[in-house]
Each structure stands twice: as structure tokens, then as C-alpha cells.
Amino acid sequence: MSILVAVITPASVNRLAHLHRLRRFLRDAVAPGIELLPIEVGLDPEAPGRYDGAVQVHVPPGRHGLRVGAARNAAAEEALARGAELLVFLDVDCLPSPGLLHRYAEAAASLPDGILCGPVTYLRSVERPREPDELAAHTRPHPGRPAPPPGEIATAHPAEYDLFWSLSFAVTPATWRRLGGFDERYEGYGAEDTDLGRRAREGGIALHWVGGADAYHQWHPAGTPPWRHLDDILRNGALFAERWGEWPMRGWIEEFVRAGAVEEHAGGYRRTSRA
């Protein structure tokens, strides 16, 4: 008996090298009892080039940038229409460990009503694994989130829901429908995953940390704070604050404030005249 697992990956043309590597590692993550349904979502204005190894969906940018939440929603609908029994969301930057699909499927069998989150290791610039069996030596889960040992599952406390990251997680179709997907008003960078985590907590949907469902974030240049996403962070942050009464991504916003690029305004934040 097998389970049909859809792996959903939004991707843009500037991440093609990451996507090619993910495709190769994903093939090696298929375990006995798992039937793989890869779904790739093109985020660019033009539809993605043909690739026979995955179902392809196209969600072009919106007024304010890439529509990642909408892309995940569209891919999930495609997966459900094709009979997927488990939805695994894996960002194009991430490499799946050989055990990722098995651990998520195993966790979903015993905890079908929750959101399942595996540990994420952020690879350094010099860490470029070429084969799946090289990943284990690089395992270094992000210290900001719980990371149970392989085979163990820990249930999140209410305060941990803001640690939900959309770069690697899994849900059953029933749980996805309860969540209602990502809020598609978020465009560009930031806050759509924190919003989903908050809605899960508000809706009484459990969040579980799944040991052994490791993903490895491939290195790429990024600023700290991410200056090129400043306007996205302010716009999406305001949208989040309107719903939840507080701003997300506060660490980055405070760095923008200290740098003189952002100032407090009317209970929120805006660019300064110097920015």
C-alpha cells in the first residue's frame, strides 16, 4: 500500500540552479510506500520552461511582487485534484534529506490533524553537497526552533507557533482545507507564513516538530537585514499588524530604524525621507 505525496515547490528563474539540485535530491528521497507527485510553480511573468519530471503551474507576479502564497495555494489545489494524500511544501532553496518524505508520511499517519514541520539546516556558502548521502554530515538544525531526534515528534506550545516556517512543512488534505491556505494579499517578501501559523493557532490546529524530516537550505546571497525587501516588509508587516495587532519581523524593522531608513508612524512604521 502506498501514499501519494505531492511535493510543492514555488520557483523563479533566478533559482534555477537550486531547483535543478532539488529535483535530483528529491528523487533519492522517495522511500518504499511513497508515490511522488512533484508540483513546481513558476513565479515569473513568463511560464516556466517545459520539464516532464513535474506537474507545472504558473502564478505570475502581482502588483507588489512574487505571489508565493498564491502559488502554494494553486499548487495545493492541483495536487488535491490529482488525488494527493499528503501535501509537502518544500521551497526551491531546500534540499530534502533521504528521510524527509518518509518521516513526514509517518508523522501524518499518526497525527493527521496537525501541521508537520521538520528541522532546517542553513548550509554555509562553502557547503555544497553533491549527493544525498553527504547531507547528514552537514546537519545543524537552526537553533531557534525545536529539533527532536529522528523518529521523535514534539508538539509546539502556543508561543512557538510564530516559529512556523513555510520553507518545509507537510499537511494532510483535511488539515489544508481547515487552514484555508495562505492569505494571498501578501505579495513579495515576508509574513505570509507567520500569518498562517497564527491562524492555525487560532483555529486549534496543532503544530508538530518532526524529528528526522530534515531539509537543508542552500546558500545564496542575502542581506541582514534584507534591504532589498524593505518595502515588502513594511507593506506586509502593516497587513499583518492590521489583523493581529502587532508587527512581525520586528528584529529587521528595528535594524532599519537604527539605520535611519524607517521611522515609527501612526502606530506602525514607514520609510523616512532619507531612505
PDB file of C-alpha atoms in Angstrom:
ATOM      1  CA  MET A   1       0.000   0.000   0.000  1.00  0.00           C
ATOM      2  CA  SER A   2       1.400   3.395  -0.956  1.00  0.00           C
ATOM      3  CA  ILE A   3       0.605   7.057  -0.282  1.00  0.00           C
ATOM      4  CA  LEU A   4       0.593   9.720  -2.987  1.00  0.00           C
ATOM      5  CA  VAL A   5       2.769  12.595  -1.730  1.00  0.00           C
ATOM      6  CA  ALA A   6       2.699  15.906  -3.575  1.00  0.00           C
ATOM      7  CA  VAL A   7       5.869  17.982  -3.140  1.00  0.00           C
ATOM      8  CA  ILE A   8       5.056  21.619  -3.875  1.00  0.00           C
ATOM      9  CA  THR A   9       7.883  23.963  -4.866  1.00  0.00           C
ATOM     10  CA  PRO A  10       7.474  27.587  -5.985  1.00  0.00           C
ATOM     11  CA  ALA A  11      10.444  28.623  -8.133  1.00  0.00           C
ATOM     12  CA  SER A  12      11.685  31.615 -10.104  1.00  0.00           C
ATOM     13  CA  VAL A  13      14.263  31.838 -12.864  1.00  0.00           C
ATOM     14  CA  ASN A  14      16.916  33.238 -10.528  1.00  0.00           C
ATOM     15  CA  ARG A  15      16.828  29.999  -8.530  1.00  0.00           C
ATOM     16  CA  LEU A  16      17.210  27.550 -11.391  1.00  0.00           C
ATOM     17  CA  ALA A  17      20.490  26.121 -10.119  1.00  0.00           C
ATOM     18  CA  HIS A  18      18.859  25.437  -6.756  1.00  0.00           C
ATOM     19  CA  LEU A  19      15.856  23.893  -8.480  1.00  0.00           C
ATOM     20  CA  HIS A  20      17.975  21.504 -10.544  1.00  0.00           C
ATOM     21  CA  ARG A  21      19.731  20.298  -7.401  1.00  0.00           C
ATOM     22  CA  LEU A  22      16.438  19.921  -5.505  1.00  0.00           C
ATOM     23  CA  ARG A  23      14.992  17.797  -8.334  1.00  0.00           C
ATOM     24  CA  ARG A  24      17.923  15.401  -8.161  1.00  0.00           C
ATOM     25  CA  PHE A  25      17.877  15.081  -4.374  1.00  0.00           C
ATOM     26  CA  LEU A  26      14.103  14.659  -4.329  1.00  0.00           C
ATOM     27  CA  ARG A  27      14.305  11.551  -6.493  1.00  0.00           C
ATOM     28  CA  ASP A  28      16.552   9.957  -3.880  1.00  0.00           C
ATOM     29  CA  ALA A  29      14.135  10.860  -1.071  1.00  0.00           C
ATOM     30  CA  VAL A  30      11.418   8.552  -2.390  1.00  0.00           C
ATOM     31  CA  ALA A  31      11.023   5.640   0.025  1.00  0.00           C
ATOM     32  CA  PRO A  32       9.067   2.382  -0.284  1.00  0.00           C
ATOM     33  CA  GLY A  33       5.367   3.058   0.106  1.00  0.00           C
ATOM     34  CA  ILE A  34       5.611   6.618  -1.252  1.00  0.00           C
ATOM     35  CA  GLU A  35       4.433   7.643  -4.698  1.00  0.00           C
ATOM     36  CA  LEU A  36       5.881  11.035  -5.607  1.00  0.00           C
ATOM     37  CA  LEU A  37       3.926  13.832  -7.299  1.00  0.00           C
ATOM     38  CA  PRO A  38       6.262  16.824  -7.798  1.00  0.00           C
ATOM     39  CA  ILE A  39       4.467  20.109  -8.495  1.00  0.00           C
ATOM     40  CA  GLU A  40       6.542  23.138  -9.475  1.00  0.00           C
ATOM     41  CA  VAL A  41       5.049  26.624  -9.601  1.00  0.00           C
ATOM     42  CA  GLY A  42       6.634  29.216 -11.872  1.00  0.00           C
ATOM     43  CA  LEU A  43       6.637  32.646 -10.224  1.00  0.00           C
ATOM     44  CA  ASP A  44       7.990  34.702 -13.118  1.00  0.00           C
ATOM     45  CA  PRO A  45       5.963  36.754 -15.629  1.00  0.00           C
ATOM     46  CA  GLU A  46       6.632  34.093 -18.261  1.00  0.00           C
ATOM     47  CA  ALA A  47       5.559  30.485 -17.820  1.00  0.00           C
ATOM     48  CA  PRO A  48       8.392  28.119 -16.824  1.00  0.00           C
ATOM     49  CA  GLY A  49      10.257  26.076 -19.425  1.00  0.00           C
ATOM     50  CA  ARG A  50       8.936  22.606 -20.032  1.00  0.00           C
ATOM     51  CA  TYR A  51      10.037  19.911 -17.599  1.00  0.00           C
ATOM     52  CA  ASP A  52       8.498  16.459 -17.856  1.00  0.00           C
ATOM     53  CA  GLY A  53       9.564  15.430 -14.351  1.00  0.00           C
ATOM     54  CA  ALA A  54       6.911  17.524 -12.586  1.00  0.00           C
ATOM     55  CA  VAL A  55       3.438  18.958 -12.931  1.00  0.00           C
ATOM     56  CA  GLN A  56       3.875  22.633 -13.742  1.00  0.00           C
ATOM     57  CA  VAL A  57       1.693  25.512 -12.596  1.00  0.00           C
ATOM     58  CA  HIS A  58       2.177  29.200 -13.397  1.00  0.00           C
ATOM     59  CA  VAL A  59       1.346  32.040 -10.993  1.00  0.00           C
ATOM     60  CA  PRO A  60       2.814  35.313 -12.343  1.00  0.00           C
ATOM     61  CA  PRO A  61       3.777  38.222 -10.070  1.00  0.00           C
ATOM     62  CA  GLY A  62       1.193  40.605  -8.696  1.00  0.00           C
ATOM     63  CA  ARG A  63       1.348  44.349  -8.335  1.00  0.00           C
ATOM     64  CA  HIS A  64       3.787  44.145  -5.433  1.00  0.00           C
ATOM     65  CA  GLY A  65       5.988  41.232  -6.449  1.00  0.00           C
ATOM     66  CA  LEU A  66       6.104  37.447  -6.383  1.00  0.00           C
ATOM     67  CA  ARG A  67       2.914  35.791  -5.196  1.00  0.00           C
ATOM     68  CA  VAL A  68       4.400  32.900  -3.224  1.00  0.00           C
ATOM     69  CA  GLY A  69       1.355  32.319  -1.035  1.00  0.00           C
ATOM     70  CA  ALA A  70      -0.953  32.272  -4.049  1.00  0.00           C
ATOM     71  CA  ALA A  71       1.476  29.908  -5.800  1.00  0.00           C
ATOM     72  CA  ARG A  72       1.382  27.442  -2.938  1.00  0.00           C
ATOM     73  CA  ASN A  73      -2.415  27.627  -2.887  1.00  0.00           C
ATOM     74  CA  ALA A  74      -2.695  26.979  -6.622  1.00  0.00           C
ATOM     75  CA  ALA A  75      -0.294  24.042  -6.432  1.00  0.00           C
ATOM     76  CA  ALA A  76      -2.190  22.560  -3.492  1.00  0.00           C
ATOM     77  CA  GLU A  77      -5.442  22.690  -5.457  1.00  0.00           C
ATOM     78  CA  GLU A  78      -3.726  20.945  -8.366  1.00  0.00           C
ATOM     79  CA  ALA A  79      -2.365  18.299  -6.007  1.00  0.00           C
ATOM     80  CA  LEU A  80      -5.758  17.658  -4.449  1.00  0.00           C
ATOM     81  CA  ALA A  81      -7.366  17.391  -7.876  1.00  0.00           C
ATOM     82  CA  ARG A  82      -4.821  14.680  -8.698  1.00  0.00           C
ATOM     83  CA  GLY A  83      -5.618  12.701  -5.561  1.00  0.00           C
ATOM     84  CA  ALA A  84      -2.661  13.654  -3.337  1.00  0.00           C
ATOM     85  CA  GLU A  85      -2.923  12.190   0.153  1.00  0.00           C
ATOM     86  CA  LEU A  86      -0.193  14.327   1.703  1.00  0.00           C
ATOM     87  CA  LEU A  87       0.992  17.819   0.776  1.00  0.00           C
ATOM     88  CA  VAL A  88       4.665  18.559   1.382  1.00  0.00           C
ATOM     89  CA  PHE A  89       5.720  22.172   0.839  1.00  0.00           C
ATOM     90  CA  LEU A  90       9.416  22.451   0.090  1.00  0.00           C
ATOM     91  CA  ASP A  91      10.955  25.719  -1.070  1.00  0.00           C
ATOM     92  CA  VAL A  92      13.265  25.785  -4.063  1.00  0.00           C
ATOM     93  CA  ASP A  93      16.173  26.730  -1.770  1.00  0.00           C
ATOM     94  CA  CYS A  94      15.846  23.490   0.180  1.00  0.00           C
ATOM     95  CA  LEU A  95      17.322  20.043  -0.326  1.00  0.00           C
ATOM     96  CA  PRO A  96      15.338  17.134   1.161  1.00  0.00           C
ATOM     97  CA  SER A  97      17.157  14.624   3.299  1.00  0.00           C
ATOM     98  CA  PRO A  98      16.726  10.969   2.263  1.00  0.00           C
ATOM     99  CA  GLY A  99      14.315  10.575   5.187  1.00  0.00           C
ATOM    100  CA  LEU A 100      12.215  13.716   4.738  1.00  0.00           C
ATOM    101  CA  LEU A 101       9.275  12.221   2.842  1.00  0.00           C
ATOM    102  CA  HIS A 102       9.222   9.046   4.933  1.00  0.00           C
ATOM    103  CA  ARG A 103       9.252  10.965   8.219  1.00  0.00           C
ATOM    104  CA  TYR A 104       6.506  13.329   7.095  1.00  0.00           C
ATOM    105  CA  ALA A 105       4.356  10.438   5.850  1.00  0.00           C
ATOM    106  CA  GLU A 106       4.933   8.516   9.071  1.00  0.00           C
ATOM    107  CA  ALA A 107       4.006  11.561  11.183  1.00  0.00           C
ATOM    108  CA  ALA A 108       0.897  12.248   9.095  1.00  0.00           C
ATOM    109  CA  ALA A 109      -0.320   8.689   9.654  1.00  0.00           C
ATOM    110  CA  SER A 110      -0.332   9.188  13.424  1.00  0.00           C
ATOM    111  CA  LEU A 111      -1.077  12.938  13.554  1.00  0.00           C
ATOM    112  CA  PRO A 112      -3.273  13.689  10.526  1.00  0.00           C
ATOM    113  CA  ASP A 113      -4.875  16.800  12.003  1.00  0.00           C
ATOM    114  CA  GLY A 114      -1.774  18.936  12.557  1.00  0.00           C
ATOM    115  CA  ILE A 115       0.897  20.888  10.719  1.00  0.00           C
ATOM    116  CA  LEU A 116       4.139  18.925  10.487  1.00  0.00           C
ATOM    117  CA  CYS A 117       7.457  20.807  10.491  1.00  0.00           C
ATOM    118  CA  GLY A 118      10.879  19.237  10.074  1.00  0.00           C
ATOM    119  CA  PRO A 119      14.228  20.707  11.168  1.00  0.00           C
ATOM    120  CA  VAL A 120      16.032  23.061   8.770  1.00  0.00           C
ATOM    121  CA  THR A 121      19.801  23.385   8.434  1.00  0.00           C
ATOM    122  CA  TYR A 122      21.127  26.530   6.777  1.00  0.00           C
ATOM    123  CA  LEU A 123      24.120  25.493   4.698  1.00  0.00           C
ATOM    124  CA  ARG A 124      27.125  27.806   4.631  1.00  0.00           C
ATOM    125  CA  SER A 125      28.451  29.201   1.357  1.00  0.00           C
ATOM    126  CA  VAL A 126      31.209  26.576   1.238  1.00  0.00           C
ATOM    127  CA  GLU A 127      28.812  23.699   1.941  1.00  0.00           C
ATOM    128  CA  ARG A 128      27.618  22.368  -1.432  1.00  0.00           C
ATOM    129  CA  PRO A 129      26.571  18.715  -1.017  1.00  0.00           C
ATOM    130  CA  ARG A 130      26.598  16.848  -4.317  1.00  0.00           C
ATOM    131  CA  GLU A 131      24.883  13.672  -3.185  1.00  0.00           C
ATOM    132  CA  PRO A 132      22.090  12.981  -0.673  1.00  0.00           C
ATOM    133  CA  ASP A 133      24.337  10.803   1.487  1.00  0.00           C
ATOM    134  CA  GLU A 134      26.550  13.852   2.111  1.00  0.00           C
ATOM    135  CA  LEU A 135      23.778  15.793   3.836  1.00  0.00           C
ATOM    136  CA  ALA A 136      23.984  14.069   7.217  1.00  0.00           C
ATOM    137  CA  ALA A 137      27.484  15.422   7.835  1.00  0.00           C
ATOM    138  CA  HIS A 138      26.147  18.961   7.485  1.00  0.00           C
ATOM    139  CA  THR A 139      23.173  18.546   9.818  1.00  0.00           C
ATOM    140  CA  ARG A 140      22.990  21.569  12.074  1.00  0.00           C
ATOM    141  CA  PRO A 141      19.331  22.455  12.710  1.00  0.00           C
ATOM    142  CA  HIS A 142      18.587  26.131  13.208  1.00  0.00           C
ATOM    143  CA  PRO A 143      18.904  26.747  16.963  1.00  0.00           C
ATOM    144  CA  GLY A 144      15.822  28.953  17.063  1.00  0.00           C
ATOM    145  CA  ARG A 145      13.402  26.042  16.616  1.00  0.00           C
ATOM    146  CA  PRO A 146      12.877  22.683  18.358  1.00  0.00           C
ATOM    147  CA  ALA A 147      14.560  19.773  16.582  1.00  0.00           C
ATOM    148  CA  PRO A 148      13.641  16.392  18.100  1.00  0.00           C
ATOM    149  CA  PRO A 149      15.836  13.378  17.349  1.00  0.00           C
ATOM    150  CA  PRO A 150      14.906  11.297  14.288  1.00  0.00           C
ATOM    151  CA  GLY A 151      11.781   9.277  14.946  1.00  0.00           C
ATOM    152  CA  GLU A 152      10.516  11.593  17.696  1.00  0.00           C
ATOM    153  CA  ILE A 153       7.792  14.237  17.441  1.00  0.00           C
ATOM    154  CA  ALA A 154       7.232  17.198  19.769  1.00  0.00           C
ATOM    155  CA  THR A 155       4.055  19.267  19.861  1.00  0.00           C
ATOM    156  CA  ALA A 156       4.516  23.029  19.831  1.00  0.00           C
ATOM    157  CA  HIS A 157       3.479  25.236  22.715  1.00  0.00           C
ATOM    158  CA  PRO A 158       1.243  28.213  21.829  1.00  0.00           C
ATOM    159  CA  ALA A 159       4.222  30.592  21.980  1.00  0.00           C
ATOM    160  CA  GLU A 160       6.071  28.504  19.367  1.00  0.00           C
ATOM    161  CA  TYR A 161       3.587  29.000  16.535  1.00  0.00           C
ATOM    162  CA  ASP A 162       5.481  32.069  15.326  1.00  0.00           C
ATOM    163  CA  LEU A 163       8.368  29.670  14.605  1.00  0.00           C
ATOM    164  CA  PHE A 164       6.387  28.117  11.775  1.00  0.00           C
ATOM    165  CA  TRP A 165       8.379  28.441   8.546  1.00  0.00           C
ATOM    166  CA  SER A 166       6.813  27.652   5.204  1.00  0.00           C
ATOM    167  CA  LEU A 167      10.055  26.518   3.570  1.00  0.00           C
ATOM    168  CA  SER A 168       9.454  22.914   4.727  1.00  0.00           C
ATOM    169  CA  PHE A 169       6.206  21.572   6.165  1.00  0.00           C
ATOM    170  CA  ALA A 170       3.533  18.975   5.474  1.00  0.00           C
ATOM    171  CA  VAL A 171      -0.223  18.682   5.959  1.00  0.00           C
ATOM    172  CA  THR A 172      -2.969  16.231   5.054  1.00  0.00           C
ATOM    173  CA  PRO A 173      -5.667  17.435   2.636  1.00  0.00           C
ATOM    174  CA  ALA A 174      -8.143  17.743   5.513  1.00  0.00           C
ATOM    175  CA  THR A 175      -5.799  19.950   7.526  1.00  0.00           C
ATOM    176  CA  TRP A 176      -5.033  22.088   4.470  1.00  0.00           C
ATOM    177  CA  ARG A 177      -8.735  22.702   3.970  1.00  0.00           C
ATOM    178  CA  ARG A 178      -9.130  23.677   7.633  1.00  0.00           C
ATOM    179  CA  LEU A 179      -6.267  26.141   7.284  1.00  0.00           C
ATOM    180  CA  GLY A 180      -7.764  27.668   4.166  1.00  0.00           C
ATOM    181  CA  GLY A 181      -4.362  28.148   2.571  1.00  0.00           C
ATOM    182  CA  PHE A 182      -2.144  31.210   2.610  1.00  0.00           C
ATOM    183  CA  ASP A 183      -3.586  34.717   2.605  1.00  0.00           C
ATOM    184  CA  GLU A 184      -2.985  35.854  -0.968  1.00  0.00           C
ATOM    185  CA  ARG A 185      -2.939  39.530  -0.033  1.00  0.00           C
ATOM    186  CA  TYR A 186       0.684  39.053   0.994  1.00  0.00           C
ATOM    187  CA  GLU A 187       2.872  39.694  -2.045  1.00  0.00           C
ATOM    188  CA  GLY A 188       6.628  39.953  -2.230  1.00  0.00           C
ATOM    189  CA  TYR A 189       8.697  39.000   0.787  1.00  0.00           C
ATOM    190  CA  GLY A 190       7.618  38.185   4.313  1.00  0.00           C
ATOM    191  CA  ALA A 191       4.888  37.493   6.885  1.00  0.00           C
ATOM    192  CA  GLU A 192       2.603  35.103   4.973  1.00  0.00           C
ATOM    193  CA  ASP A 193       3.953  32.103   6.890  1.00  0.00           C
ATOM    194  CA  THR A 194       3.744  33.811  10.291  1.00  0.00           C
ATOM    195  CA  ASP A 195       0.152  34.724   9.439  1.00  0.00           C
ATOM    196  CA  LEU A 196      -0.649  31.093   8.596  1.00  0.00           C
ATOM    197  CA  GLY A 197       0.881  29.947  11.874  1.00  0.00           C
ATOM    198  CA  ARG A 198      -1.231  32.442  13.803  1.00  0.00           C
ATOM    199  CA  ARG A 199      -4.394  31.302  12.038  1.00  0.00           C
ATOM    200  CA  ALA A 200      -3.523  27.690  12.818  1.00  0.00           C
ATOM    201  CA  ARG A 201      -3.166  28.502  16.499  1.00  0.00           C
ATOM    202  CA  GLU A 202      -6.399  30.495  16.491  1.00  0.00           C
ATOM    203  CA  GLY A 203      -8.172  27.586  14.795  1.00  0.00           C
ATOM    204  CA  GLY A 204      -6.916  25.000  17.268  1.00  0.00           C
ATOM    205  CA  ILE A 205      -4.727  23.196  14.728  1.00  0.00           C
ATOM    206  CA  ALA A 206      -1.745  21.530  16.376  1.00  0.00           C
ATOM    207  CA  LEU A 207       1.819  22.227  15.220  1.00  0.00           C
ATOM    208  CA  HIS A 208       4.280  19.341  15.462  1.00  0.00           C
ATOM    209  CA  TRP A 209       8.086  19.294  15.206  1.00  0.00           C
ATOM    210  CA  VAL A 210       9.043  16.144  13.284  1.00  0.00           C
ATOM    211  CA  GLY A 211      12.487  14.739  14.017  1.00  0.00           C
ATOM    212  CA  GLY A 212      14.323  13.335  11.018  1.00  0.00           C
ATOM    213  CA  ALA A 213      12.314  15.243   8.379  1.00  0.00           C
ATOM    214  CA  ASP A 214      15.404  17.342   7.723  1.00  0.00           C
ATOM    215  CA  ALA A 215      15.690  19.936   4.976  1.00  0.00           C
ATOM    216  CA  TYR A 216      18.883  21.785   4.061  1.00  0.00           C
ATOM    217  CA  HIS A 217      18.610  25.384   2.904  1.00  0.00           C
ATOM    218  CA  GLN A 218      21.000  26.010   0.031  1.00  0.00           C
ATOM    219  CA  TRP A 219      23.163  29.074   0.458  1.00  0.00           C
ATOM    220  CA  HIS A 220      22.562  32.190  -1.605  1.00  0.00           C
ATOM    221  CA  PRO A 221      23.487  35.839  -1.031  1.00  0.00           C
ATOM    222  CA  ALA A 222      21.151  37.617   1.362  1.00  0.00           C
ATOM    223  CA  GLY A 223      21.451  40.785   3.354  1.00  0.00           C
ATOM    224  CA  THR A 224      20.937  41.079   7.099  1.00  0.00           C
ATOM    225  CA  PRO A 225      18.675  42.920   7.372  1.00  0.00           C
ATOM    226  CA  PRO A 226      17.316  42.189   3.877  1.00  0.00           C
ATOM    227  CA  TRP A 227      17.486  45.700   2.410  1.00  0.00           C
ATOM    228  CA  ARG A 228      16.128  44.741  -0.985  1.00  0.00           C
ATOM    229  CA  HIS A 229      12.911  43.592   0.695  1.00  0.00           C
ATOM    230  CA  LEU A 230      12.418  46.737   2.797  1.00  0.00           C
ATOM    231  CA  ASP A 231       9.230  47.883   1.054  1.00  0.00           C
ATOM    232  CA  ASP A 232       7.776  44.353   1.113  1.00  0.00           C
ATOM    233  CA  ILE A 233       8.461  44.080   4.829  1.00  0.00           C
ATOM    234  CA  LEU A 234       6.766  47.395   5.563  1.00  0.00           C
ATOM    235  CA  ARG A 235       3.741  46.637   3.387  1.00  0.00           C
ATOM    236  CA  ASN A 236       3.252  43.040   4.548  1.00  0.00           C
ATOM    237  CA  GLY A 237       4.066  43.994   8.120  1.00  0.00           C
ATOM    238  CA  ALA A 238       1.274  46.567   8.093  1.00  0.00           C
ATOM    239  CA  LEU A 239      -1.144  43.977   6.700  1.00  0.00           C
ATOM    240  CA  PHE A 240      -0.149  41.524   9.429  1.00  0.00           C
ATOM    241  CA  ALA A 241      -0.489  44.190  12.137  1.00  0.00           C
ATOM    242  CA  GLU A 242      -3.965  45.081  10.917  1.00  0.00           C
ATOM    243  CA  ARG A 243      -5.077  41.510  11.621  1.00  0.00           C
ATOM    244  CA  TRP A 244      -3.001  40.607  14.676  1.00  0.00           C
ATOM    245  CA  GLY A 245      -2.409  43.933  16.426  1.00  0.00           C
ATOM    246  CA  GLU A 246       1.377  43.705  16.315  1.00  0.00           C
ATOM    247  CA  TRP A 247       4.139  43.835  13.739  1.00  0.00           C
ATOM    248  CA  PRO A 248       6.096  40.771  12.584  1.00  0.00           C
ATOM    249  CA  MET A 249       9.788  40.721  11.658  1.00  0.00           C
ATOM    250  CA  ARG A 250      10.489  43.181  14.456  1.00  0.00           C
ATOM    251  CA  GLY A 251      14.209  42.395  14.588  1.00  0.00           C
ATOM    252  CA  TRP A 252      14.699  43.505  10.994  1.00  0.00           C
ATOM    253  CA  ILE A 253      12.437  46.525  11.374  1.00  0.00           C
ATOM    254  CA  GLU A 254      14.408  47.654  14.421  1.00  0.00           C
ATOM    255  CA  GLU A 255      17.618  47.382  12.393  1.00  0.00           C
ATOM    256  CA  PHE A 256      16.065  49.502   9.645  1.00  0.00           C
ATOM    257  CA  VAL A 257      15.097  52.061  12.311  1.00  0.00           C
ATOM    258  CA  ARG A 258      18.619  52.152  13.760  1.00  0.00           C
ATOM    259  CA  ALA A 259      19.989  52.675  10.251  1.00  0.00           C
ATOM    260  CA  GLY A 260      17.719  55.665   9.760  1.00  0.00           C
ATOM    261  CA  ALA A 261      15.726  54.115   6.903  1.00  0.00           C
ATOM    262  CA  VAL A 262      12.481  53.528   8.827  1.00  0.00           C
ATOM    263  CA  GLU A 263      10.641  55.519  11.479  1.00  0.00           C
ATOM    264  CA  GLU A 264       7.627  54.960  13.685  1.00  0.00           C
ATOM    265  CA  HIS A 265       4.445  56.499  12.345  1.00  0.00           C
ATOM    266  CA  ALA A 266       0.771  56.320  13.394  1.00  0.00           C
ATOM    267  CA  GLY A 267       1.320  53.184  15.468  1.00  0.00           C
ATOM    268  CA  GLY A 268       3.311  51.495  12.717  1.00  0.00           C
ATOM    269  CA  TYR A 269       6.366  52.130  10.564  1.00  0.00           C
ATOM    270  CA  ARG A 270       7.222  53.906   7.327  1.00  0.00           C
ATOM    271  CA  ARG A 271      10.265  54.867   5.279  1.00  0.00           C
ATOM    272  CA  THR A 272      11.988  58.050   6.367  1.00  0.00           C
ATOM    273  CA  SER A 273      12.562  60.916   3.966  1.00  0.00           C
ATOM    274  CA  ARG A 274      16.249  59.925   3.933  1.00  0.00           C
ATOM    275  CA  ALA A 275      15.595  56.367   2.771  1.00  0.00           C
TER     276      ALA A 275
END
